[in-house]
Tab-separated table of C-alpha atoms in Angstrom:
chain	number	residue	atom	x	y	z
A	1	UNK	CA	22.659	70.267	-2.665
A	2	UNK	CA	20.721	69.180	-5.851
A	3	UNK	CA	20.691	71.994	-8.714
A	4	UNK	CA	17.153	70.865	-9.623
A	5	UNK	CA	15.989	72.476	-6.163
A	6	UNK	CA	17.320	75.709	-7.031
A	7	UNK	CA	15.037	78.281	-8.500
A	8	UNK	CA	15.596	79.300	-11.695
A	9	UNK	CA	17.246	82.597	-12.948
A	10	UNK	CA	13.607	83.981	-14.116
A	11	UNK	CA	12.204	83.141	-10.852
A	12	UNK	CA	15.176	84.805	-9.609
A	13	UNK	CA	14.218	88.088	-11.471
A	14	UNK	CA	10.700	87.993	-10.487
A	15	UNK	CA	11.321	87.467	-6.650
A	16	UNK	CA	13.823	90.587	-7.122
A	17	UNK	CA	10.909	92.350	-9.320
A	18	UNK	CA	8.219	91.708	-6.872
A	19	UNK	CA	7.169	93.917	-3.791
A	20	UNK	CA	6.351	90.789	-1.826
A	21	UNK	CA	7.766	87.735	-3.121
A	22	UNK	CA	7.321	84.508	-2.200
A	23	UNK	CA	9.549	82.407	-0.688
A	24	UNK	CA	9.919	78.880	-1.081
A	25	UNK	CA	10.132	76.709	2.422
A	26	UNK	CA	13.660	75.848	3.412
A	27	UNK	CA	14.192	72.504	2.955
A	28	UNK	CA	16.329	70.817	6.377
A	29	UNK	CA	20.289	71.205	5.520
A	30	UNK	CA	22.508	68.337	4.018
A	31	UNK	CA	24.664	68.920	7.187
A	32	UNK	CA	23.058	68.897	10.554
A	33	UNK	CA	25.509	69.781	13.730
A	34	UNK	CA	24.996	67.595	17.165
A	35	UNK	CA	23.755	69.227	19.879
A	36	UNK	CA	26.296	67.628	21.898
A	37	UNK	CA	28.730	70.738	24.009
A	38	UNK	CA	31.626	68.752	24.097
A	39	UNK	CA	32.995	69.780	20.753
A	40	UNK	CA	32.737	73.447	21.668
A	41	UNK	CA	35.030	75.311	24.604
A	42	UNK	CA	33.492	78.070	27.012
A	43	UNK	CA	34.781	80.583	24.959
A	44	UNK	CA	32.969	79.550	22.076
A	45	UNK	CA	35.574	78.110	20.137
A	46	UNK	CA	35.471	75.538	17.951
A	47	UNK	CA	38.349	72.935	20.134
């Protein structure tokens, strides 16, 4: 994750401060899991 896409600790404050803040879009995650079933067993599991 890059610290310059973090918000800053003002920004922070002021979506604490707020009654309706606003959120940034989430940005896709560095680590994306396969959709592939193989990996996991019926029980849910990680085999």
């Amino acid at each position: 994750e890059d610290p310059a896409s973090r918000p800053t600790m003002s920004a922070i404050i002021n979506m604490l401060e707020s009654d309706s803040p606003t959120l940034p879009t989430p940005q896709r995650p560095p680590l994306v899991f396969s959709s592939d079933s193989s990996c996991f067993s019926t029980s849910g599991t990680i085999t």
